[in-house]
Coordinates of C-alpha atoms in Angstrom, one line a residue:
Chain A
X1 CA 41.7 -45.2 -29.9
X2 CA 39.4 -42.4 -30.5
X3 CA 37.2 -41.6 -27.4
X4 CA 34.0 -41.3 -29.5
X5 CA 34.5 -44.1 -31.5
X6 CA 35.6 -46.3 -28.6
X7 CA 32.1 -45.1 -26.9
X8 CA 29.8 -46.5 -29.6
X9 CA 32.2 -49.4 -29.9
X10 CA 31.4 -50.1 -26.3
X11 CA 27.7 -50.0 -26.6
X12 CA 28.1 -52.4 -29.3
X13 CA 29.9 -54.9 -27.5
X14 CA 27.6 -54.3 -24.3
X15 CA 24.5 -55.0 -26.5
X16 CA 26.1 -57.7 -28.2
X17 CA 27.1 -59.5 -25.1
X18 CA 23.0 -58.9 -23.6
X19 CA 21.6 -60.5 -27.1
X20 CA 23.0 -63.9 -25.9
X21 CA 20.9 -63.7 -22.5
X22 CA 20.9 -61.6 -19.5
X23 CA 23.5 -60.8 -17.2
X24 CA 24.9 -58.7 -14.6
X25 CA 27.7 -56.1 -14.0
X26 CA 30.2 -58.1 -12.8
X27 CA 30.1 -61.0 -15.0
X28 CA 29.4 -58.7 -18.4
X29 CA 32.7 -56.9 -17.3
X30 CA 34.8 -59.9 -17.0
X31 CA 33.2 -61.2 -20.9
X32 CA 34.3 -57.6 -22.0
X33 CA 37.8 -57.5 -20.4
X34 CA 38.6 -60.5 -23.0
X35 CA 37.5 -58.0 -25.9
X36 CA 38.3 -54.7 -25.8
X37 CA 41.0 -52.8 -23.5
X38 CA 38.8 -50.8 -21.3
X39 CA 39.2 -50.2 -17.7
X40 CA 36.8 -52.4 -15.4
X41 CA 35.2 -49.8 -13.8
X42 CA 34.5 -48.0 -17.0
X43 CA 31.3 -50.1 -17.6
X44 CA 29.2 -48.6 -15.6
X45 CA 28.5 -45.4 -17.1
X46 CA 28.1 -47.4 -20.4
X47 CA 25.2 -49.2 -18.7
X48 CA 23.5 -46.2 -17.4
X49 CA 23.9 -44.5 -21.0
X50 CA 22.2 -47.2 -22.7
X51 CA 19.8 -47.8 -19.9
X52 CA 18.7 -43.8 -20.4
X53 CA 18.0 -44.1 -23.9
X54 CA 16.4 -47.0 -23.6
X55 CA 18.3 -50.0 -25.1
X56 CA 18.7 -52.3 -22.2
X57 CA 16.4 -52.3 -18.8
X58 CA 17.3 -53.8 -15.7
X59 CA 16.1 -55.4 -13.2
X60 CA 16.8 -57.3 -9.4
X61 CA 17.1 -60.7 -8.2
X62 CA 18.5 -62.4 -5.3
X63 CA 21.4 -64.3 -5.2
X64 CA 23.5 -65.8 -2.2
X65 CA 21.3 -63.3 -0.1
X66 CA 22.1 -60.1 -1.9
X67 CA 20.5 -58.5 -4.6
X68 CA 22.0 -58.4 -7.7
X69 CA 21.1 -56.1 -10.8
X70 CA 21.0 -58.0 -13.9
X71 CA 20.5 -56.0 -17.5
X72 CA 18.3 -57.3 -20.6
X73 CA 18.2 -55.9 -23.7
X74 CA 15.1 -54.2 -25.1
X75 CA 13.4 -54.0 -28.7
X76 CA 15.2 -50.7 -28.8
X77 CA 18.4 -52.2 -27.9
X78 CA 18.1 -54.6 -31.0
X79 CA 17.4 -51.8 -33.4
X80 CA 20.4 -49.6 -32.1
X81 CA 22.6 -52.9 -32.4
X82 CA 21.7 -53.4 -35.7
X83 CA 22.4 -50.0 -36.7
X84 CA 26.0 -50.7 -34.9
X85 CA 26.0 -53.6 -37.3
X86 CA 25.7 -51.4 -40.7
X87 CA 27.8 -49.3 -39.7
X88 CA 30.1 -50.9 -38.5
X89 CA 30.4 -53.3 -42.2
X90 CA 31.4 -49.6 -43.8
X91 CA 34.1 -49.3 -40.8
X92 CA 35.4 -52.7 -42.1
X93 CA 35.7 -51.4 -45.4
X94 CA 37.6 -48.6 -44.7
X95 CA 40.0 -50.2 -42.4
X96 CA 40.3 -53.0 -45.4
X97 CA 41.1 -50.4 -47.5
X98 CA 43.2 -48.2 -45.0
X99 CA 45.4 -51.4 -44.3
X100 CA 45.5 -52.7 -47.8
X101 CA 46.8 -49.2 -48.8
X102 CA 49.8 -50.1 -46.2
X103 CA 50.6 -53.2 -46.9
X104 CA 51.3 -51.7 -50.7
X105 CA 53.3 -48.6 -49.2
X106 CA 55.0 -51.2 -46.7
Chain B
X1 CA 34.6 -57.5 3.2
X2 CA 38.0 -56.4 3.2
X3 CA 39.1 -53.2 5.3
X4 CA 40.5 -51.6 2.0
X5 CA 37.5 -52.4 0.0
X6 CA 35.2 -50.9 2.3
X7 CA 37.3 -47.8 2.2
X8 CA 37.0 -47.7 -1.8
X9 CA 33.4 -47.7 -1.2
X10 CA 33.4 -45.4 1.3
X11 CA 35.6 -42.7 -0.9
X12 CA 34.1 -43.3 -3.9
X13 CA 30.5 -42.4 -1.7
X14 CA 32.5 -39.0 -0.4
X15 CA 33.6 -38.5 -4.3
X16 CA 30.3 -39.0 -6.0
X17 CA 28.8 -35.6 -3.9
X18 CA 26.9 -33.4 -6.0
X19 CA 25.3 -35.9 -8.0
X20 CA 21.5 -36.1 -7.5
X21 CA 20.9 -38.4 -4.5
X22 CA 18.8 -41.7 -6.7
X23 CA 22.0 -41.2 -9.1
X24 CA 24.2 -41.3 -6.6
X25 CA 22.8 -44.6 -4.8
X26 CA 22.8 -46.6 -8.2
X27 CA 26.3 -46.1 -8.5
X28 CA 27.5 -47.1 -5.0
X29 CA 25.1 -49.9 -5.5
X30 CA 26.8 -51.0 -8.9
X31 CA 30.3 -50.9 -7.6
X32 CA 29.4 -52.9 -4.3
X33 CA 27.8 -55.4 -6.5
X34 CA 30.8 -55.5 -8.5
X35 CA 33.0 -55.6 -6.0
X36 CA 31.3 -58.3 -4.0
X37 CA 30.9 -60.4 -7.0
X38 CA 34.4 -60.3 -7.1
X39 CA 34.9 -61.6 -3.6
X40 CA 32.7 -64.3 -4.5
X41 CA 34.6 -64.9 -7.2
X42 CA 37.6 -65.8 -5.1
X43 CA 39.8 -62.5 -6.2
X44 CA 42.6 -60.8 -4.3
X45 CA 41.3 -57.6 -2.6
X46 CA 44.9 -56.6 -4.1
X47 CA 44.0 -57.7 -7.4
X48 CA 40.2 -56.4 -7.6
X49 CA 41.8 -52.6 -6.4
X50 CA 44.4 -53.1 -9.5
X51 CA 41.6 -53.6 -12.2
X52 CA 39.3 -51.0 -10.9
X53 CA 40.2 -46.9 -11.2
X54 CA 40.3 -44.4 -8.6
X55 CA 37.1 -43.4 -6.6
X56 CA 38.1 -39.7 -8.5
X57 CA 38.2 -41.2 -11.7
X58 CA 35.4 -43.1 -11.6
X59 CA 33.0 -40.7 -10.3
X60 CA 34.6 -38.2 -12.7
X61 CA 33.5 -40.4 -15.6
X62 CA 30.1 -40.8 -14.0
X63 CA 29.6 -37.0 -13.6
X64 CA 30.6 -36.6 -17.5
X65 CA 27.8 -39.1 -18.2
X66 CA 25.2 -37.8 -16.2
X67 CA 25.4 -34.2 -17.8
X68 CA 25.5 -35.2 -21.2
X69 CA 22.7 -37.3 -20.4
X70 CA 21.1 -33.9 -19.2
X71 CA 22.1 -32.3 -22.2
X72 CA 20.3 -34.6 -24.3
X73 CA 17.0 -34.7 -22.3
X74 CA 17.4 -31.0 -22.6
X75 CA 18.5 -29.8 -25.9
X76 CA 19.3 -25.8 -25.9
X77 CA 20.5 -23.1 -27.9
X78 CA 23.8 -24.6 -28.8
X79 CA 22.0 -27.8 -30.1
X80 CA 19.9 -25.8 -32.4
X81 CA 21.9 -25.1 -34.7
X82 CA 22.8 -28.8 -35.5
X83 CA 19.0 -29.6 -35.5
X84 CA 18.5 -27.4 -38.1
X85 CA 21.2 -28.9 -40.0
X86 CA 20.5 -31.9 -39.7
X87 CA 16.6 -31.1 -41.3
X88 CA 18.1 -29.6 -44.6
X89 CA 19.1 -33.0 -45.5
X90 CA 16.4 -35.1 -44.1
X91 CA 13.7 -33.3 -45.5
X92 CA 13.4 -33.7 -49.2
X93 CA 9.3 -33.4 -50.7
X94 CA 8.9 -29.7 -51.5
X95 CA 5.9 -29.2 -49.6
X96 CA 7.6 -29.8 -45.9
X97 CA 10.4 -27.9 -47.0
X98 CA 8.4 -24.9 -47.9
X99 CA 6.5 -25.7 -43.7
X100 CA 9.6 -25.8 -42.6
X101 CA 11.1 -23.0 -43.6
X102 CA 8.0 -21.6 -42.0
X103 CA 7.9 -22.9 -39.1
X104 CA 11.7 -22.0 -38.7
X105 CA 11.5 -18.3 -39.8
X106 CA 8.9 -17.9 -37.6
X107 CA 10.7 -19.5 -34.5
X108 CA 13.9 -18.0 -35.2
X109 CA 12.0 -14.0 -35.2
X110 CA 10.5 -14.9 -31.9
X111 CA 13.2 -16.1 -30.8
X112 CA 15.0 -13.3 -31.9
X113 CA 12.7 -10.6 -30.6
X114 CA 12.4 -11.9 -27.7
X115 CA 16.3 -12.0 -27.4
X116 CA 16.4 -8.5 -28.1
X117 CA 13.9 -7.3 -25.3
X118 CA 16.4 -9.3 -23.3
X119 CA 19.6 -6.9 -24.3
X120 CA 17.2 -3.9 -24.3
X121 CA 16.4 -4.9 -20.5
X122 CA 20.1 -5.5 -20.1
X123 CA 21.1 -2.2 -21.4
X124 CA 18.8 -0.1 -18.9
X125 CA 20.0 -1.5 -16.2
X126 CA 23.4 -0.5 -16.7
X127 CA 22.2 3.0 -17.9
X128 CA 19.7 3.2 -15.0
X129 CA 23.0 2.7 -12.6
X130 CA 24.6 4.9 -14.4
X131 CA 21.9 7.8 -14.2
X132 CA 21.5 7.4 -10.8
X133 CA 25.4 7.1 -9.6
X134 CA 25.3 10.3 -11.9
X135 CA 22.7 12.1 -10.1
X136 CA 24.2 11.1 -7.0
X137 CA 27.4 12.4 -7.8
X138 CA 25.8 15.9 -8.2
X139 CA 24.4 16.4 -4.9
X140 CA 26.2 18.0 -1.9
X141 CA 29.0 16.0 -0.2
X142 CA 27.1 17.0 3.1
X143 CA 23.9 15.6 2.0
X144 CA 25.6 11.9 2.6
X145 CA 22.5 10.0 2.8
X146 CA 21.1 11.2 -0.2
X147 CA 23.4 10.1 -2.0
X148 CA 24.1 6.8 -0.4
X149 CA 20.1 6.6 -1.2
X150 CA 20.2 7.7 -4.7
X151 CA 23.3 5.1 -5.3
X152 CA 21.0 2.5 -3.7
X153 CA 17.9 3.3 -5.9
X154 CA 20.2 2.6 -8.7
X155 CA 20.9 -1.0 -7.6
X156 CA 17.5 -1.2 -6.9
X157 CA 16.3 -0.5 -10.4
X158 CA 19.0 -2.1 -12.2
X159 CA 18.3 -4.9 -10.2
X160 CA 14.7 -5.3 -11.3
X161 CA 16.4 -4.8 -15.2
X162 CA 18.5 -7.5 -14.6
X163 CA 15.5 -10.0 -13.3
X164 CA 13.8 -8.6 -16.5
X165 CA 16.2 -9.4 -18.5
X166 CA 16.8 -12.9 -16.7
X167 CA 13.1 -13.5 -17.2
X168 CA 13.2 -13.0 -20.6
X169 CA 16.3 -14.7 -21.4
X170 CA 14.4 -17.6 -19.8
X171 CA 11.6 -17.2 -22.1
X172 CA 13.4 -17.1 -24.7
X173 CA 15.5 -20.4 -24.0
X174 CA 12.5 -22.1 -23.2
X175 CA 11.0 -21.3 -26.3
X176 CA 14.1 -22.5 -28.4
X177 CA 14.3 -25.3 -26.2
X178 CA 10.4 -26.4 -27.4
X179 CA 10.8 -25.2 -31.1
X180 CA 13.6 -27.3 -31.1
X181 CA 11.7 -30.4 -29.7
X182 CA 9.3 -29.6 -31.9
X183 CA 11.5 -29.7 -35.2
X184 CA 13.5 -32.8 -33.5
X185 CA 10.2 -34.9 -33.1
X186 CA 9.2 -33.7 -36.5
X187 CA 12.5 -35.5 -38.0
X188 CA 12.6 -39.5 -38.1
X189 CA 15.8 -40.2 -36.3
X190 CA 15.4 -37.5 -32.9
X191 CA 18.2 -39.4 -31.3
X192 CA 20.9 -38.5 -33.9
X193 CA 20.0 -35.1 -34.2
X194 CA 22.2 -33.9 -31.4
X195 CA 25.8 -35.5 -32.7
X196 CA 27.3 -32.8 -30.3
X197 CA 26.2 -32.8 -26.5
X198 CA 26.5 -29.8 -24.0
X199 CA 28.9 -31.2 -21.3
X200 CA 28.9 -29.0 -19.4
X201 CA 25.4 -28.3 -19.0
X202 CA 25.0 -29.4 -15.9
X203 CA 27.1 -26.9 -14.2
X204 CA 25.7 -24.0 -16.1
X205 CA 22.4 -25.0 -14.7
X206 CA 23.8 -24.4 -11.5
X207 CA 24.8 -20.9 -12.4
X208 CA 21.6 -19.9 -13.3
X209 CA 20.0 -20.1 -10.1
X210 CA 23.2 -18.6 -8.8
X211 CA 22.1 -15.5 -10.9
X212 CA 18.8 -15.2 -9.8
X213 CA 20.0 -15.3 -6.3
X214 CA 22.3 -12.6 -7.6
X215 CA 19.4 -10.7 -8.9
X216 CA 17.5 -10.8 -5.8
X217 CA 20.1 -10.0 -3.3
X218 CA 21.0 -6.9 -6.1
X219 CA 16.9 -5.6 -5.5
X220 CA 17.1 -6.3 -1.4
X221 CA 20.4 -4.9 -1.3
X222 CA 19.1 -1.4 -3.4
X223 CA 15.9 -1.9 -1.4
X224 CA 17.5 -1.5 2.0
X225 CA 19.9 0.7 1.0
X226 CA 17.4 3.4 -0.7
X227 CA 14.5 2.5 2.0
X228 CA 16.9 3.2 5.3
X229 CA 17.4 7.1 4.5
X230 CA 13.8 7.8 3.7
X231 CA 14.4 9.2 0.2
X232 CA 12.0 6.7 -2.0
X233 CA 8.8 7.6 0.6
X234 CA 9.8 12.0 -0.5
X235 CA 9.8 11.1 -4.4
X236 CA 6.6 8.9 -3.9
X237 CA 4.8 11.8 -2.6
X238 CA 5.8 14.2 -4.8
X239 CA 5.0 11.9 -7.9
X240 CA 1.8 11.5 -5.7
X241 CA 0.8 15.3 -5.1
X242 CA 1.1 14.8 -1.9
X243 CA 2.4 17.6 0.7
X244 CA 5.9 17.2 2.2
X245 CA 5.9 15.0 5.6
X246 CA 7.9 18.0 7.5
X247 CA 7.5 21.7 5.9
X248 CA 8.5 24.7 7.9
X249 CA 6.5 28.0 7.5
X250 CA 8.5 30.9 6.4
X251 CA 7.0 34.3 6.3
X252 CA 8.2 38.0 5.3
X253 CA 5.8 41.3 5.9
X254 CA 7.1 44.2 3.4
X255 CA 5.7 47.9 3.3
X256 CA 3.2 48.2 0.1
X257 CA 4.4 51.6 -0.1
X258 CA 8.2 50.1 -1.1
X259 CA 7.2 47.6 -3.3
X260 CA 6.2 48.3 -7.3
X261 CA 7.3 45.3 -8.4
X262 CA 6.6 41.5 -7.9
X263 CA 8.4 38.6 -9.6
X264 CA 7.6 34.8 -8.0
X265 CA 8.8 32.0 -9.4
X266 CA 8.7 28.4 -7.7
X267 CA 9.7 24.9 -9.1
X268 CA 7.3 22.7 -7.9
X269 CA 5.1 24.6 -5.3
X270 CA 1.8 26.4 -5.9
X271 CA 1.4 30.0 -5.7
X272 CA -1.5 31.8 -4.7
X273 CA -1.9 35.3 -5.0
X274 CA -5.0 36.7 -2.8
X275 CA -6.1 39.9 -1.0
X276 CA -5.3 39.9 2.2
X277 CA -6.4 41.8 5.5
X278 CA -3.5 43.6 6.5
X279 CA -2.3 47.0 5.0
X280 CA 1.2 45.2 4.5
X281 CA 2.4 42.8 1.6
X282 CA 2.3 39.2 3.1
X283 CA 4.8 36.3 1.6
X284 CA 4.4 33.2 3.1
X285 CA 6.0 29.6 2.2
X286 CA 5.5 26.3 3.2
X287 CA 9.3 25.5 3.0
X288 CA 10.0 21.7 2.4
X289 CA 14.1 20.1 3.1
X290 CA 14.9 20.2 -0.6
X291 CA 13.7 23.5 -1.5
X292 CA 15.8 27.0 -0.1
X293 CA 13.5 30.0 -0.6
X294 CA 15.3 33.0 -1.7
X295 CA 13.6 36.7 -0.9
X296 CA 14.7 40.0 -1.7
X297 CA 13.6 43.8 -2.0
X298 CA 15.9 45.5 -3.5
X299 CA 15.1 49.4 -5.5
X300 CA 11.5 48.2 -4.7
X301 CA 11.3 44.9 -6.0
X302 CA 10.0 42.0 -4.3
X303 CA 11.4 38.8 -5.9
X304 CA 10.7 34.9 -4.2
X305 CA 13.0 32.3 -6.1
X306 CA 12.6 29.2 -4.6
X307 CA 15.6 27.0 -5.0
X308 CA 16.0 23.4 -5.1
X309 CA 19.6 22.2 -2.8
X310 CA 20.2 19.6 -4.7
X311 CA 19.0 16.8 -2.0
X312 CA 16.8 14.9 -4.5
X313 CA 18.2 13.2 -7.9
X314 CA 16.5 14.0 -11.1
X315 CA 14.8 16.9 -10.1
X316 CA 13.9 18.3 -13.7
X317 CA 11.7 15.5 -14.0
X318 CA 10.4 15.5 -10.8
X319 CA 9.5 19.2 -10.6
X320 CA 7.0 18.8 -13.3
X321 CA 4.7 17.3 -10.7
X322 CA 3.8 19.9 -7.7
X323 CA 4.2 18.5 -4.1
X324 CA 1.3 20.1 -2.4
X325 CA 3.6 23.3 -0.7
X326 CA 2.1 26.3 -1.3
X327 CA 4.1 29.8 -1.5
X328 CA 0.9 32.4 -0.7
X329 CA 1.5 36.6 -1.6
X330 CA -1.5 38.5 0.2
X331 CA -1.6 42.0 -0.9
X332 CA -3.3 45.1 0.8
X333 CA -6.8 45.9 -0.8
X334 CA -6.4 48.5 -3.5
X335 CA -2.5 47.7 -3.9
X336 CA -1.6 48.9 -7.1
X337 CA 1.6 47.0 -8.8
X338 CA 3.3 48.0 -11.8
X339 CA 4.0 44.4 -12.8
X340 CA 2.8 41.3 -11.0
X341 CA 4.9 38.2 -12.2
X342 CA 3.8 34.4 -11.2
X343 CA 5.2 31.9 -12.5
X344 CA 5.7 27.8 -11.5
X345 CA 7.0 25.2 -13.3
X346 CA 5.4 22.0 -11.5
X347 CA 3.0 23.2 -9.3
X348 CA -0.8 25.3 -9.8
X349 CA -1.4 29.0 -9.5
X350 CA -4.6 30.5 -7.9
X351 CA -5.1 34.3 -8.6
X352 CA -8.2 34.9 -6.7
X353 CA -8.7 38.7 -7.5
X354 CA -8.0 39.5 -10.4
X355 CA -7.4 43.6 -9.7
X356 CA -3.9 43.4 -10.5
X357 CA -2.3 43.2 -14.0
X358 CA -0.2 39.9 -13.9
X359 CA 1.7 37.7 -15.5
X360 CA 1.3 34.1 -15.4
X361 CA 3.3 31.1 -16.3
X362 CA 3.7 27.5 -15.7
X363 CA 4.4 24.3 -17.4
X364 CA 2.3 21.6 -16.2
X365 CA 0.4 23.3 -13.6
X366 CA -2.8 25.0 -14.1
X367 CA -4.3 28.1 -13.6
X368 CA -7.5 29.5 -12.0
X369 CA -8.4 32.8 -12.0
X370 CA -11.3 34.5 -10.0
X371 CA -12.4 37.7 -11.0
X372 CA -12.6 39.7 -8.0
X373 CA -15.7 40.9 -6.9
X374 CA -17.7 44.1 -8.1
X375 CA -15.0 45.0 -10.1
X376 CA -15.5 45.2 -13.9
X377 CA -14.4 42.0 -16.5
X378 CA -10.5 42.2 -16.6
X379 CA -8.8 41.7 -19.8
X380 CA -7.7 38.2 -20.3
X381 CA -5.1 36.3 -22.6
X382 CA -5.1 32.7 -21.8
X383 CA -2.9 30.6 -23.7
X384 CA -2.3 26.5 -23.2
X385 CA -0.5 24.5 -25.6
X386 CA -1.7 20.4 -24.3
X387 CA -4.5 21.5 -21.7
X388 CA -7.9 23.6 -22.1
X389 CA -9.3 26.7 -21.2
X390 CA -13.0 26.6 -19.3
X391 CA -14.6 29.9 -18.6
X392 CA -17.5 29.2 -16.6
X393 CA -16.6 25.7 -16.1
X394 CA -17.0 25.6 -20.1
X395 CA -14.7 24.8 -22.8
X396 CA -13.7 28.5 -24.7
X397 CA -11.0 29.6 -26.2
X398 CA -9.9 28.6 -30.1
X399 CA -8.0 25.6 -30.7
X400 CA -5.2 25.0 -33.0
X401 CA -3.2 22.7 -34.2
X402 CA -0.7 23.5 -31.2
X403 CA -2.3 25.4 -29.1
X404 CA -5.7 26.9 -27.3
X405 CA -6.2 31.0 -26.9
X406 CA -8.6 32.3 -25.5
X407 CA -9.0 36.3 -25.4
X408 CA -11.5 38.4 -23.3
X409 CA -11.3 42.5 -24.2
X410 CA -14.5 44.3 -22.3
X411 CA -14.9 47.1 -24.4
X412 CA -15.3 49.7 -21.7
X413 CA -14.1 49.8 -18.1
X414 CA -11.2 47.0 -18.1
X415 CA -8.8 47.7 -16.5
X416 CA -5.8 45.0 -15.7
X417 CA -4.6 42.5 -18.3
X418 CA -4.2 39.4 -17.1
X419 CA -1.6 37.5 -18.9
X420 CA -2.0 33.5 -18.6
X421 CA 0.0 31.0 -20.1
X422 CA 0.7 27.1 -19.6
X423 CA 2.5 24.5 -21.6
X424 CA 0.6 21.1 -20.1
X425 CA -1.9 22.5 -17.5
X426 CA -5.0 24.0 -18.4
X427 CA -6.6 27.1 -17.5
X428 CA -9.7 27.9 -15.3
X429 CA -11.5 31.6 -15.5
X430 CA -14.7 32.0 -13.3

């Protein structure tokens, strides 16, 4: 897949994923790894993206005497996944017709 | 936690160098999380190395990340372009349109000009190097330290070009850099308008700071270099007027009986031409290290050249200001000369008894003459073409568009015409 496009698909899914509640790196890694094929590690620098431009903040609580970073997403966040969103419904609509075209050549 | 975990950790810490220190702690601090979260989790040290990339790869991809980040905190000349794009189309009431082509005519120019001081700065540095390796190039092989120290003013002053030109280049970034903001914030959507980061921003950055280092060790380097052999402290005092640190006195005694004929003519040193006690013709010359005096009498002509040995770079330029030396001709009282010739292209002339017909000449020095005493007005022609002519310690003389002549013919009695002209200096009769 594109690198770009696989970028802005990432912060979609991350987004996505914090709408339904907070959550922390390890566990928002294993709920991506059933989505999209992206390396586990690769997250990170996802997080800190979105983190500098202000759609998700983070912050710490203990748990089994460590602390552990959890993410939420931010007013921000909501705008940028909605913009995803749109997007993302003229994506579909070119893949419809991209595939459609195939299935007529095929 | 498992031996090879802890050495992930510990080589992903080692691979993450370079990366500013709070950046660098988040990250180890993630990937612990992560990894002991996994533990917890009841996975395979085996199997939580398998999902995970290398320590290289994954602090590759954070290093990416963090300078496009940079990049768009930071939007520079190569985003500017795109901003302006991007406005065209955003922008659609007349009015703003007509602002904003305004406001970015008038950023572009300054930017532009100021871009421009930047290559001009640029450009006389290298010809400032190139002028002084020149100079130095013309001076005698056995003068070594000359020209070492001419080479090294070179590097000096292009060095101080270069910072210049650095400086403004800075300017002219930063200005960009918040004309750009500017028109970004102006815009509704400031986070689209840079589609295309800088990656590599952050390494440039670096580079700068390298170059200013560069610049700096460039003017020390010159600065030592030119300072060591003494050279910069001579010009300095000649620009300043002031007398050579070491000058040896010459001096030559001639018969008056021999001599019908003077001719003098120094570059920078002043001549003064005075009665003196003796029955004999007295030269003498304060003789500095770059100047060679150069005396003759030959079929009874006395003629004083002084010669510059080529020890000091740009010495046309620099022989326009006198250094203070004086070459002094005292002649017996009621010497009679057929010609009398002074003439000094830096330095002053004194004739302080005007009994001899004589010419005089110089281009930026000036020229006093005293009348000498008793003896009847002596027919004058003073000529300057920049300075002025004071008779009496007032102005005289008729000015024209290029030039100031004055002209003094006693009707009876006069006998020796003095003969006074100077391009820049300006001329003093008592």
């Amino acid at each position: 897949m594109d690198a770009q496009m696989k970028k802005g698909l990432l912060d979609a899914c991350v987004l996505h994923i914090l709408l339904k509640g907070d959550t922390y790196g390890y566990k928002l890694t294993q709920e991506m790894s059933g989505i999209m094929d992206a390396s586990e590690s690769a997250l990170y620098p996802v997080l800190r993206r979105l983190e500098s431009q202000g759609c998700l903040e983070t912050y710490s609580a203990e748990h089994s005497g460590r602390l552990r970073r959890y993410y939420r997403i931010t007013t921000e966040g909501v705008v940028r996944l909605n913009e995803y969103k749109e997007e993302l419904t003229e994506l579909k609509n070119i893949i419809d017709f991209i595939t459609g075209g195939d299935e007529k050549n095929g | 936690m498992d031996e090879r975990l802890k050495t992930f950790l510990e080589e992903l810490k080692v691979q993450l160098a370079g990366l500013p220190e709070l950046e660098k702690m988040e990250a180890l601090d993630y990937y612990t999380e992560y990894v002991s979260d996994a533990v917890d989790e009841g996975v395979s040290p085996d199997e939580i190395l398998s999902r995970l990339d290398s320590p290289e790869k994954i602090a590759a991809m954070i290093k990416a990340e963090t300078s496009i980040r940079k990049a768009q905190s930071n939007p520079g000349l190569k985003n500017y372009s795109s901003v302006v794009k991007y406005a065209r189309f955003s922008i659609t009431r007349p009015i703003s349109i007509f602002l904003f082509s305004i406001i970015i005519f008038c950023t572009y120019s300054i930017a532009f000009s100021l871009f421009l001081v930047t290559i001009a700065a640029a450009a006389g540095a290298c010809l400032v190097f190139a002028a002084c390796t020149y100079e130095a190039l013309r001076m005698p092989f056995t003068y070594i330290t000359g020209i070492i120290s001419t080479i090294g003013i070179g590097i000096f002053l292009s060095g101080v070009l270069i910072l210049t030109a650095y400086l403004f280049f800075i300017l002219c970034r930063l200005f960009i850099r918040m004309s750009t903001g500017l028109i970004a914030r102006m815009l509704r959507k400031p986070g689209r308008s840079f589609p295309e980061f800088n990656e590599d921003a952050y390494e440039k950055k670096a580079n700068k700071s390298r170059a200013l280092k560069a610049g700096l060790f460039i003017i020390t380097a010159g600065l030592i270099i030119s300072l060591s052999t003494g050279l910069p402290i001579k010009l300095f005092m000649i620009f300043n007027s002031m007398k050579p640190a070491n000058v040896t006195m010459r001096e030559w005694s001639y018969n008056a009986a021999d001599i019908r004929d003077i001719s003098m003519n120094t570059a920078h040193s002043h001549i003064r031409l005075e009665e003196g006690k003796s029955d004999k013709i007295e030269v003498s010359y304060e003789q500095s290290d770059w100047m060679d005096p150069e005396i003759s009498d030959k079929d009874g002509k006395l003629s004083f050249k002084e010669k510059f040995n080529g020890r000091i770079p740009f010495f046309p330029l620099i022989s326009m200001h006198e250094n203070n030396a004086e070459l002094t001709i005292r002649l017996p009282a009621g010497y009679n000369a057929e010609v009398i010739s002074l003439e000094s292209r830096g330095g002053f002339i004194w004739v302080d008894s005007a009994n001899y017909p004589a010419e005089v000449r110089t281009y930026t020095g000036s020229i006093y003459l005293k009348p000498g005493v008793g003896e009847p007005t002596p027919s004058v022609k003073a000529v300057t073409s920049t300075g002025t002519i004071q008779v009496s310690e007032k102005d005289a003389g008729k000015k024209t568009a290029n030039k100031t002549v004055y002209e003094n013919v006693p009707s009876a009695g006069s006998k020796s015409i003095m003969d006074l002209e100077t391009d820049r200096g300006s001329i003093f009769i008592d």
